[in-house]
C-alpha cells in the first residue's frame, strides 16, 4: 500500500528552515510520493485508505549521513582517549573481527534491527575493509526496508596487520569486486559508495586507483575531513605538497561532482580553513556534522551555523561508535548544545543553532543527499515517522512545535514511534 492518507498533527521544515505545522491535517501519499498536506481530503482522493493517527505527531523520516556499522557493538564504551588513539585501541580491533562472517552476521543483524526501530529512514554507512562482510551488511539493510549507501572501507596503511589491506592493488581489486557483486545482486534500496577511510589510512597509490573507480562506475564517495588536530597534523606530514586536507582527496579526483550523479560526503569538517570551506561549497560536498562523536573523541565543535549561513550542504551523522547512539533525536539535541558551547567559548558572534535548524539538518539537510527526501512537499518521497507523544505525560497544553521539541529532547524515538514509512511502504516494527 504505497497510496494512503495519514491524519494527525503534522510538522516538517520548509526550505528556509522554518517549521511548518498543521493541526488535524491529512498527509496524502500517492505511489510512495507526497501529494501534499490538506485540512480536508479533496474529493479526488476520497477513495484512499485513511490511517487515523489523530493527536499523534507526523514528521519526516531522518537521514544519518555518517555511521560506522562495524563499530556498533562497542557503542557507549571507550570514551577515554582522543581520535587517533581511539582508532587503535577500540575501532580497529573491533573492525578486525569482521573477517569472520559468523561474527559479522551476528553484529550486523543487531545493527540492522536497531536502525530499523529508530527514526532513521536513510543512512550512509561505513562497514569494514572486508568485502564479504560488507555485502552481508548490504543484504541486511536491503531486508530492513530502509534506503542506504554502504561502503567497503579502504585502508592500506597505518593499521594493525589483520585489518590493513595487503596492498593498494588488492584494496582496489576488492573494491571493484564489491561494486560488481552489488551490480549482480540487484538490490532496490541499497547502494555502494567508495569509502577511503581517511588520508592517514590510504596511500597515494590507493587514492589514485579509487579515483579511477569513481570515474569508471560513477559512484559516490564518503570519508572523513579535518576532524581532529592530531589527525590534521599527520595529514600535513603525509602530504606536505598539498594546501590543505581537502586537496589530499581532491588531487585524486575524489571530491568533485562532475556528472551530478556522484556525490560526496565528508564527515566532521571541524577545522576546515576558509579555502577548504569555499572548496566544499564549490564542489557541492555534503558535510556530515557529528556533534556527539566530536565531543567524545575530543575533536572539537564544527561551526555548523556558519556553514548553513554560507549555503553549504549539511546533514547530521551519529558517527557510531565515536558517537554513542544511532538516535538522531539525540544527535539533534547534541548539535544544539554543542553550538551553544561554540557561541560561549569560541565565537560570540556566531549564534547557536535553533531547534528548527537542527531538525532541518536531520530531515531535509541530510535527506537532500538522497534526492527529494526529508519534507512533506509535493513530489518528495514519503519517508514518514509517527510519534505518540502523549506518552510524555504533562499537565501543559503545548503547540505542535513545542510537542516536537520535547519529543526530540526527551528521546521519544526510543519508545514512541508508532509507524514508520519509507517511500510510502510501512516498515514493520518486529
Ligand atoms: N577517522 C578515520 N576513521 C574514523 C572512525 O572510524 N571514526 C571517526 N570518528 N573518525 C575516523
Ligand atoms: Fe566516522
mmCIF file of C-alpha atoms and ligand atoms in Angstrom, residues 66 68 126 224 227 267-268 319, ligand 2:
data_model
loop_
_atom_site.group_PDB
_atom_site.id
_atom_site.type_symbol
_atom_site.label_atom_id
_atom_site.label_comp_id
_atom_site.label_asym_id
_atom_site.label_seq_id
_atom_site.Cartn_x
_atom_site.Cartn_y
_atom_site.Cartn_z
ATOM 1 C CA UNK A 66 27.602 9.113 8.708
ATOM 2 C CA UNK A 68 30.053 3.013 11.220
ATOM 3 C CA UNK A 126 30.957 2.615 6.688
ATOM 4 C CA UNK A 224 36.462 11.975 6.978
ATOM 5 C CA UNK A 227 38.273 16.133 12.237
ATOM 6 C CA UNK A 267 32.274 13.824 7.922
ATOM 7 C CA UNK A 268 33.213 16.473 10.515
ATOM 8 C CA UNK A 319 29.071 8.552 13.774
HETATM 9 FE FE1 LIG B 2 33.367 8.410 11.306
#
